[in-house]
Amino acid sequence: MKPTIRLRLTLAFAVLLLGTCATVLAINDALLYNSLYAQINGSSEEQSQPKPTTDAEDLADKDARKAHALAVQQTLAADLRAGALRSAAGPSAAALAVAALLGLGICWLLAGRMLRPLRTLTAATRRISQDRLHERIALTGPRDELKELADTFDEMVTRLESSFASQRRFVADAAHELRTPLAIVRTGAEVQLARRDSTPAEWEASARRVLSAAGRAERLLDGLLALARSDSGVLAAEPHDLAVAAATALADADDEAEQAALTVISDLRPAPVVGDPALLDRLAANLVHNAVRHNQEGGRVEVATTHDDGIATLTVRNSGAVVPEAEVDRLFEPFHRLPAQPSTRPAPVRSTGLGLAIVRSIVRAHGGAITATPNADGGLTVVVTLPAHDHGQFPVVMAPQNFP
């Protein structure tokens, strides 16, 4: 069994405490020894000073006696110092042992108190699961490293809760959207099979309804796949031009724009970037088709691309119904649609509600930014900015032009 952090902290603190106490006792014994040595040597030197005399024999005799007395005093001094040190060693050892026991206990309590927030964090982590993401640690106390760790964990759980909620909502919306065309197909087939006397015209009408529902389901699945692909990150890093992507999208939407009598204005200048060409083409196509479909009869669509200061920009502006400011951010959520308004024309193909969600995901995958701003007279202006690719320029794709 490995020692716990609390035990390791206790042992580390105790070793530090014992080392400090032992050092203090050693210094104290050294000072005591030096003090005793100095006092005894001082008294011995005073007694060994020769006194003046006139008799040579008496002088020699006195010197001999003094030398003997000095030797005896030095022996006694050495014995006294040794005895003093021996008498101090016992209490010192006892004091060190008591300090060790007290130190271990105090260090154990202090380590437990210091690690208490970690136990709280561990218990909260064990409680939190996919179904209990609403719980938080909410650690109180001073703003130290443990408090910062707990707050960081709470922020991570908050992001996870939001992500799980968004995923559940997305799955529910996707299931609902797919259920509708499948229900149409199944109902139409059951009705036709139940009617034995159906005419060829009725069979043809039923088949058209089935084809329409199947096309709707196919578009939805295609959008889901594009969204999943863009969420997984950029799969390729190849030079591409947003002007080319926008020109292709305008060409694809030309028939639909002509049926609605829309005025399309394009100003496509080179906007080289590096990324996944398929995703970048899908980005431009979604923006252009949204601008064409969510428009009014005889309205306008403006598409422009530029390249300036290392930033490639794609701007799509359209007329149409007034978009509430509070609804702009929600337009980028999957399956969110604005309610139909009288000023807008009915779209020939029902929107899947994934267009702008896919655009935002593609922009994020390429390290760019996207903003949407409601126009004062109705409609929306969407601006996409991506890091430009400066190694090599592309020719101008389409000069500014107007065509009904």
Short mmCIF file of C-alpha atoms in Angstrom, two decimals:
data_model
loop_
_atom_site.label_atom_id
_atom_site.label_comp_id
_atom_site.label_asym_id
_atom_site.label_seq_id
_atom_site.Cartn_x
_atom_site.Cartn_y
_atom_site.Cartn_z
CA MET A 1 0.00 0.00 0.00
CA LYS A 2 1.45 3.34 -1.01
CA PRO A 3 1.70 6.08 1.62
CA THR A 4 -0.92 8.79 1.36
CA ILE A 5 -0.15 12.43 0.71
CA ARG A 6 -1.14 13.22 4.30
CA LEU A 7 1.36 10.70 5.68
CA ARG A 8 4.11 11.96 3.39
CA LEU A 9 3.46 15.56 4.38
CA THR A 10 3.46 14.56 8.06
CA LEU A 11 6.79 12.75 7.76
CA ALA A 12 8.33 15.62 5.81
CA PHE A 13 7.22 18.19 8.38
CA ALA A 14 8.34 15.95 11.27
CA VAL A 15 11.80 15.39 9.78
CA LEU A 16 12.18 19.13 9.28
CA LEU A 17 11.07 19.79 12.87
CA LEU A 18 13.42 17.17 14.34
CA GLY A 19 16.32 18.46 12.28
CA THR A 20 15.69 21.99 13.54
CA CYS A 21 15.44 20.85 17.18
CA ALA A 22 18.59 18.72 16.93
CA THR A 23 20.49 21.64 15.43
CA VAL A 24 19.35 23.95 18.23
CA LEU A 25 20.37 21.43 20.92
CA ALA A 26 23.78 20.86 19.31
CA ILE A 27 24.43 24.60 19.22
CA ASN A 28 23.33 24.89 22.86
CA ASP A 29 25.70 22.09 23.96
CA ALA A 30 28.56 23.66 22.02
CA LEU A 31 27.98 27.03 23.66
CA LEU A 32 27.77 25.38 27.11
CA TYR A 33 31.04 23.52 26.53
CA ASN A 34 32.86 26.66 25.41
CA SER A 35 31.52 28.62 28.38
CA LEU A 36 32.71 26.04 30.90
CA TYR A 37 36.10 25.76 29.20
CA ALA A 38 36.63 29.50 29.25
CA GLN A 39 35.66 29.89 32.94
CA ILE A 40 37.89 27.04 34.16
CA ASN A 41 40.88 28.11 32.06
CA GLY A 42 40.52 31.67 33.31
CA SER A 43 40.60 30.67 36.96
CA SER A 44 43.55 28.33 36.31
CA GLU A 45 45.59 31.06 34.65
CA GLU A 46 44.95 33.45 37.55
CA GLN A 47 46.18 30.88 40.05
CA SER A 48 49.23 29.99 37.96
CA GLN A 49 50.64 33.56 37.88
CA PRO A 50 54.10 33.54 39.64
CA LYS A 51 54.57 35.79 42.66
CA PRO A 52 57.89 37.70 43.23
CA THR A 53 60.38 36.06 45.67
CA THR A 54 64.08 36.27 46.51
CA ASP A 55 64.80 32.70 47.45
CA ALA A 56 65.65 30.50 44.44
CA GLU A 57 64.90 27.24 46.24
CA ASP A 58 61.57 28.53 47.49
CA LEU A 59 60.79 29.70 43.96
CA ALA A 60 61.51 26.29 42.49
CA ASP A 61 59.48 24.56 45.17
CA LYS A 62 56.53 26.86 44.65
CA ASP A 63 56.68 26.35 40.89
CA ALA A 64 56.58 22.61 41.34
CA ARG A 65 53.60 22.81 43.67
CA LYS A 66 51.78 25.16 41.31
CA ALA A 67 52.43 22.88 38.34
CA HIS A 68 51.02 19.95 40.28
CA ALA A 69 47.98 21.98 41.34
CA LEU A 70 47.43 23.15 37.77
CA ALA A 71 47.52 19.59 36.51
CA VAL A 72 45.01 18.55 39.15
CA GLN A 73 42.75 21.50 38.26
CA GLN A 74 42.86 20.67 34.56
CA THR A 75 41.92 17.08 35.29
CA LEU A 76 39.06 18.21 37.49
CA ALA A 77 37.98 20.73 34.79
CA ALA A 78 37.90 18.02 32.15
CA ASP A 79 35.89 15.77 34.46
CA LEU A 80 33.55 18.68 35.24
CA ARG A 81 32.98 19.46 31.57
CA ALA A 82 32.33 15.83 30.73
CA GLY A 83 29.93 15.48 33.62
CA ALA A 84 28.10 18.66 32.68
CA LEU A 85 27.70 17.48 29.10
CA ARG A 86 26.57 14.04 30.25
CA SER A 87 24.03 15.55 32.60
CA ALA A 88 22.69 17.79 29.80
CA ALA A 89 22.54 14.98 27.25
CA GLY A 90 19.76 13.10 29.02
CA PRO A 91 17.29 16.02 29.28
CA SER A 92 18.17 17.05 25.75
CA ALA A 93 17.39 13.60 24.39
CA ALA A 94 14.15 13.49 26.36
CA ALA A 95 13.17 16.93 25.09
CA LEU A 96 13.96 15.86 21.52
CA ALA A 97 11.81 12.73 21.88
CA VAL A 98 8.90 14.74 23.30
CA ALA A 99 9.27 17.28 20.48
CA ALA A 100 9.23 14.42 17.95
CA LEU A 101 6.01 12.96 19.34
CA LEU A 102 4.30 16.33 19.59
CA GLY A 103 5.58 17.28 16.15
CA LEU A 104 4.21 14.13 14.56
CA GLY A 105 0.78 14.71 16.08
CA ILE A 106 0.65 18.40 15.19
CA CYS A 107 1.95 17.76 11.67
CA TRP A 108 -0.64 15.03 11.19
CA LEU A 109 -3.45 17.39 12.19
CA LEU A 110 -2.13 20.26 10.08
CA ALA A 111 -1.70 18.04 7.02
CA GLY A 112 -5.25 16.77 7.42
CA ARG A 113 -6.61 20.29 7.70
CA MET A 114 -4.66 21.42 4.64
CA LEU A 115 -5.88 18.45 2.57
CA ARG A 116 -9.53 18.70 3.64
CA PRO A 117 -10.52 20.67 0.50
CA LEU A 118 -9.02 17.90 -1.63
CA ARG A 119 -11.25 15.35 0.07
CA THR A 120 -14.24 17.60 -0.61
CA LEU A 121 -13.22 17.89 -4.25
CA THR A 122 -12.75 14.12 -4.56
CA ALA A 123 -16.16 13.39 -3.02
CA ALA A 124 -17.87 15.90 -5.31
CA THR A 125 -16.11 14.44 -8.33
CA ARG A 126 -17.38 10.98 -7.46
CA ARG A 127 -20.94 12.29 -7.09
CA ILE A 128 -20.99 14.16 -10.39
CA SER A 129 -21.97 12.03 -13.37
CA GLN A 130 -23.77 12.52 -16.67
CA ASP A 131 -27.11 12.65 -14.86
CA ARG A 132 -25.89 14.91 -12.02
CA LEU A 133 -24.00 17.62 -13.86
CA HIS A 134 -25.96 20.28 -11.99
CA GLU A 135 -23.90 19.73 -8.84
CA ARG A 136 -20.91 21.94 -8.05
CA ILE A 137 -18.10 21.86 -5.51
CA ALA A 138 -18.54 25.54 -4.54
CA LEU A 139 -15.46 25.45 -2.30
CA THR A 140 -15.25 28.29 0.22
CA GLY A 141 -12.18 29.73 1.88
CA PRO A 142 -9.15 31.80 0.93
CA ARG A 143 -8.21 32.26 -2.69
CA ASP A 144 -5.38 29.71 -2.81
CA GLU A 145 -4.32 26.96 -5.19
CA LEU A 146 -6.98 24.52 -3.94
CA LYS A 147 -9.75 27.11 -4.30
CA GLU A 148 -8.54 27.87 -7.83
CA LEU A 149 -8.54 24.14 -8.67
CA ALA A 150 -12.10 23.73 -7.37
CA ASP A 151 -13.35 26.78 -9.30
CA THR A 152 -11.69 25.48 -12.47
CA PHE A 153 -13.41 22.13 -11.99
CA ASP A 154 -16.78 23.86 -11.50
CA GLU A 155 -16.28 25.80 -14.73
CA MET A 156 -15.43 22.58 -16.57
CA VAL A 157 -18.59 20.89 -15.26
CA THR A 158 -20.63 23.92 -16.35
CA ARG A 159 -19.29 23.60 -19.88
CA LEU A 160 -19.97 19.86 -19.84
CA GLU A 161 -23.53 20.43 -18.65
CA SER A 162 -24.12 22.93 -21.45
CA SER A 163 -22.59 20.56 -23.99
CA PHE A 164 -24.71 17.60 -22.84
CA ALA A 165 -27.86 19.72 -22.84
CA SER A 166 -27.10 20.95 -26.35
CA GLN A 167 -26.41 17.38 -27.50
CA ARG A 168 -29.69 16.10 -26.05
CA ARG A 169 -31.60 18.95 -27.66
CA PHE A 170 -29.87 18.33 -30.97
CA VAL A 171 -30.68 14.61 -30.93
CA ALA A 172 -34.30 15.31 -30.04
CA ASP A 173 -34.65 17.91 -32.80
CA ALA A 174 -32.95 15.65 -35.35
CA ALA A 175 -35.25 12.77 -34.45
CA HIS A 176 -38.28 15.03 -34.79
CA GLU A 177 -37.15 16.38 -38.15
CA LEU A 178 -36.48 12.90 -39.51
CA ARG A 179 -39.76 11.52 -38.19
CA THR A 180 -41.87 13.91 -40.28
CA PRO A 181 -40.73 12.85 -43.79
CA LEU A 182 -40.68 9.20 -42.75
CA ALA A 183 -44.24 9.52 -41.46
CA ILE A 184 -45.28 11.08 -44.78
CA VAL A 185 -43.74 8.19 -46.72
CA ARG A 186 -45.32 5.56 -44.52
CA THR A 187 -48.77 7.16 -44.48
CA GLY A 188 -48.79 7.62 -48.24
CA ALA A 189 -47.78 4.01 -48.83
CA GLU A 190 -50.40 2.68 -46.38
CA VAL A 191 -53.16 4.77 -47.94
CA GLN A 192 -52.36 3.64 -51.46
CA LEU A 193 -52.11 0.00 -50.44
CA ALA A 194 -55.43 0.21 -48.64
CA ARG A 195 -57.18 1.62 -51.73
CA ARG A 196 -57.47 -1.16 -54.26
CA ASP A 197 -59.07 1.08 -56.89
CA SER A 198 -56.37 3.78 -56.99
CA THR A 199 -55.93 5.38 -60.38
CA PRO A 200 -52.56 5.92 -62.05
CA ALA A 201 -52.86 9.65 -61.31
CA GLU A 202 -53.31 8.93 -57.62
CA TRP A 203 -50.34 6.60 -57.65
CA GLU A 204 -48.29 9.28 -59.38
CA ALA A 205 -49.31 11.91 -56.82
CA SER A 206 -48.45 9.55 -53.98
CA ALA A 207 -45.10 8.79 -55.56
CA ARG A 208 -44.35 12.52 -55.85
CA ARG A 209 -45.16 13.01 -52.17
CA VAL A 210 -42.86 10.11 -51.32
CA LEU A 211 -40.08 11.59 -53.46
CA SER A 212 -40.52 14.99 -51.83
CA ALA A 213 -40.38 13.50 -48.31
CA ALA A 214 -37.41 11.34 -49.22
CA GLY A 215 -35.61 14.38 -50.63
CA ARG A 216 -36.30 16.27 -47.42
CA ALA A 217 -34.89 13.42 -45.34
CA GLU A 218 -31.89 13.19 -47.65
CA ARG A 219 -31.17 16.93 -47.29
CA LEU A 220 -31.48 16.63 -43.55
CA LEU A 221 -29.09 13.70 -43.37
CA ASP A 222 -26.68 15.51 -45.68
CA GLY A 223 -26.78 18.52 -43.36
CA LEU A 224 -26.20 16.36 -40.30
CA LEU A 225 -23.21 14.71 -41.95
CA ALA A 226 -21.76 18.11 -42.91
CA LEU A 227 -22.27 19.38 -39.39
CA ALA A 228 -20.59 16.31 -37.89
CA ARG A 229 -17.70 16.61 -40.33
CA SER A 230 -17.11 20.28 -39.55
CA ASP A 231 -17.40 19.67 -35.81
CA SER A 232 -14.68 17.04 -36.05
CA GLY A 233 -12.23 19.61 -37.41
CA VAL A 234 -10.67 20.46 -40.74
CA LEU A 235 -9.88 17.28 -42.67
CA ALA A 236 -7.72 18.94 -45.32
CA ALA A 237 -5.40 21.93 -45.58
CA GLU A 238 -5.38 23.01 -49.21
CA PRO A 239 -5.30 26.46 -50.83
CA HIS A 240 -8.76 27.66 -51.77
CA ASP A 241 -10.42 30.93 -52.70
CA LEU A 242 -13.62 32.17 -51.08
CA ALA A 243 -14.34 34.08 -54.30
CA VAL A 244 -14.42 30.81 -56.24
CA ALA A 245 -16.67 29.22 -53.63
CA ALA A 246 -19.04 32.21 -53.68
CA ALA A 247 -19.15 32.28 -57.49
CA THR A 248 -20.05 28.58 -57.58
CA ALA A 249 -22.77 29.09 -54.97
CA LEU A 250 -24.25 32.01 -56.94
CA ALA A 251 -24.30 29.92 -60.11
CA ASP A 252 -26.12 27.09 -58.31
CA ALA A 253 -28.73 29.50 -56.88
CA ASP A 254 -29.23 31.42 -60.13
CA ASP A 255 -32.45 29.66 -61.18
CA GLU A 256 -34.06 30.09 -57.76
CA ALA A 257 -33.04 33.76 -57.65
CA GLU A 258 -34.47 34.33 -61.12
CA GLN A 259 -37.81 32.76 -60.15
CA ALA A 260 -38.06 35.17 -57.21
CA ALA A 261 -37.00 38.15 -59.35
CA LEU A 262 -34.11 38.86 -57.00
CA THR A 263 -31.43 41.39 -57.85
CA VAL A 264 -28.05 39.76 -57.22
CA ILE A 265 -25.04 42.04 -56.75
CA SER A 266 -21.61 40.43 -56.50
CA ASP A 267 -18.19 41.90 -55.87
CA LEU A 268 -15.88 38.92 -55.73
CA ARG A 269 -12.25 39.80 -55.24
CA PRO A 270 -9.50 37.27 -54.44
CA ALA A 271 -9.81 35.93 -50.89
CA PRO A 272 -7.28 33.06 -50.64
CA VAL A 273 -7.44 30.81 -47.61
CA VAL A 274 -6.16 27.39 -46.55
CA GLY A 275 -8.63 24.73 -45.48
CA ASP A 276 -10.96 21.98 -46.56
CA PRO A 277 -12.27 22.96 -50.03
CA ALA A 278 -15.46 20.89 -49.65
CA LEU A 279 -16.33 22.52 -46.33
CA LEU A 280 -15.48 26.01 -47.62
CA ASP A 281 -17.72 25.46 -50.66
CA ARG A 282 -20.48 24.29 -48.32
CA LEU A 283 -20.01 27.43 -46.21
CA ALA A 284 -20.50 29.75 -49.18
CA ALA A 285 -23.37 27.69 -50.59
CA ASN A 286 -25.30 27.73 -47.30
CA LEU A 287 -24.95 31.50 -46.92
CA VAL A 288 -25.99 32.23 -50.51
CA HIS A 289 -28.93 29.80 -50.49
CA ASN A 290 -30.15 31.18 -47.16
CA ALA A 291 -29.96 34.70 -48.57
CA VAL A 292 -31.96 33.65 -51.64
CA ARG A 293 -34.59 31.52 -49.91
CA HIS A 294 -35.24 33.78 -46.93
CA ASN A 295 -35.96 36.81 -49.05
CA GLN A 296 -38.91 38.67 -50.45
CA GLU A 297 -40.24 38.83 -53.98
CA GLY A 298 -38.12 41.26 -55.98
CA GLY A 299 -35.56 41.64 -53.18
CA ARG A 300 -31.80 41.94 -53.23
CA VAL A 301 -28.83 39.68 -52.52
CA GLU A 302 -25.31 41.10 -52.20
CA VAL A 303 -22.22 38.89 -52.04
CA ALA A 304 -18.68 40.23 -51.67
CA THR A 305 -15.24 38.80 -50.92
CA THR A 306 -12.10 40.74 -49.95
CA HIS A 307 -8.58 40.15 -48.71
CA ASP A 308 -6.95 42.70 -46.43
CA ASP A 309 -4.23 42.56 -43.71
CA GLY A 310 -4.04 38.79 -43.63
CA ILE A 311 -7.82 38.37 -43.34
CA ALA A 312 -10.11 36.92 -46.01
CA THR A 313 -13.71 38.12 -45.75
CA LEU A 314 -16.97 36.81 -47.21
CA THR A 315 -20.00 39.10 -46.81
CA VAL A 316 -23.56 38.06 -47.72
CA ARG A 317 -26.39 40.59 -47.37
CA ASN A 318 -30.03 40.04 -48.26
CA SER A 319 -33.35 41.79 -47.96
CA GLY A 320 -36.42 40.26 -46.39
CA ALA A 321 -38.36 40.36 -43.18
CA VAL A 322 -37.08 42.27 -40.16
CA VAL A 323 -35.02 39.97 -37.94
CA PRO A 324 -35.36 40.67 -34.18
CA GLU A 325 -32.03 41.41 -32.52
CA ALA A 326 -32.71 38.83 -29.83
CA GLU A 327 -33.16 36.08 -32.44
CA VAL A 328 -29.85 36.59 -34.25
CA ASP A 329 -27.71 34.35 -32.04
CA ARG A 330 -30.36 31.61 -32.05
CA LEU A 331 -30.24 31.46 -35.85
CA PHE A 332 -26.92 29.61 -35.52
CA GLU A 333 -28.48 26.87 -33.40
CA PRO A 334 -29.43 23.63 -35.17
CA PHE A 335 -33.08 23.37 -36.31
CA HIS A 336 -33.93 26.92 -35.27
CA ARG A 337 -36.10 28.78 -37.78
CA LEU A 338 -37.71 32.16 -37.68
CA PRO A 339 -41.50 32.15 -37.94
CA ALA A 340 -42.79 32.86 -41.43
CA GLN A 341 -43.77 36.49 -42.04
CA PRO A 342 -46.05 37.98 -44.71
CA SER A 343 -43.20 39.98 -46.26
CA THR A 344 -41.23 36.86 -47.14
CA ARG A 345 -42.01 34.58 -50.04
CA PRO A 346 -42.58 30.85 -49.41
CA ALA A 347 -39.42 28.88 -50.01
CA PRO A 348 -39.68 26.23 -52.77
CA VAL A 349 -37.79 23.80 -50.54
CA ARG A 350 -38.38 23.63 -46.80
CA SER A 351 -35.29 24.61 -44.81
CA THR A 352 -33.67 21.98 -42.62
CA GLY A 353 -32.66 24.57 -40.03
CA LEU A 354 -29.02 23.48 -40.21
CA GLY A 355 -27.59 25.98 -42.70
CA LEU A 356 -26.17 28.62 -40.35
CA ALA A 357 -25.27 26.01 -37.73
CA ILE A 358 -23.10 24.27 -40.33
CA VAL A 359 -21.57 27.61 -41.38
CA ARG A 360 -20.62 28.47 -37.80
CA SER A 361 -19.08 25.04 -37.26
CA ILE A 362 -17.04 25.30 -40.48
CA VAL A 363 -15.83 28.78 -39.57
CA ARG A 364 -14.71 27.60 -36.12
CA ALA A 365 -12.95 24.60 -37.61
CA HIS A 366 -10.91 26.97 -39.80
CA GLY A 367 -10.04 29.33 -36.95
CA GLY A 368 -12.25 32.17 -38.18
CA ALA A 369 -15.13 34.26 -36.90
CA ILE A 370 -18.70 34.90 -38.02
CA THR A 371 -21.06 37.77 -37.21
CA ALA A 372 -24.67 38.37 -38.18
CA THR A 373 -26.33 41.79 -38.05
CA PRO A 374 -30.00 42.57 -38.79
CA ASN A 375 -30.52 45.17 -41.48
CA ALA A 376 -32.62 48.19 -40.58
CA ASP A 377 -34.93 47.66 -43.60
CA GLY A 378 -35.13 43.89 -43.14
CA GLY A 379 -32.95 40.92 -43.88
CA LEU A 380 -29.57 39.98 -42.51
CA THR A 381 -25.90 40.72 -43.13
CA VAL A 382 -23.53 37.83 -42.40
CA VAL A 383 -19.76 38.43 -42.35
CA VAL A 384 -17.26 35.56 -42.27
CA THR A 385 -13.57 36.24 -41.63
CA LEU A 386 -10.88 33.59 -42.05
CA PRO A 387 -7.07 33.69 -41.86
CA ALA A 388 -5.85 34.52 -45.36
CA HIS A 389 -3.35 32.52 -47.35
CA ASP A 390 -0.69 34.96 -48.62
CA HIS A 391 1.50 32.48 -50.50
CA GLY A 392 0.35 33.08 -54.03
CA GLN A 393 -2.58 35.10 -55.29
CA PHE A 394 -5.61 33.98 -57.24
CA PRO A 395 -6.98 35.81 -60.26
CA VAL A 396 -10.14 37.88 -59.98
CA VAL A 397 -13.08 35.53 -60.37
CA MET A 398 -15.91 37.92 -61.09
CA ALA A 399 -15.93 41.68 -61.51
CA PRO A 400 -18.64 43.71 -59.76
CA GLN A 401 -21.86 43.27 -61.69
CA ASN A 402 -25.62 43.41 -61.32
CA PHE A 403 -28.12 41.06 -62.91
CA PRO A 404 -31.80 40.56 -62.21
#
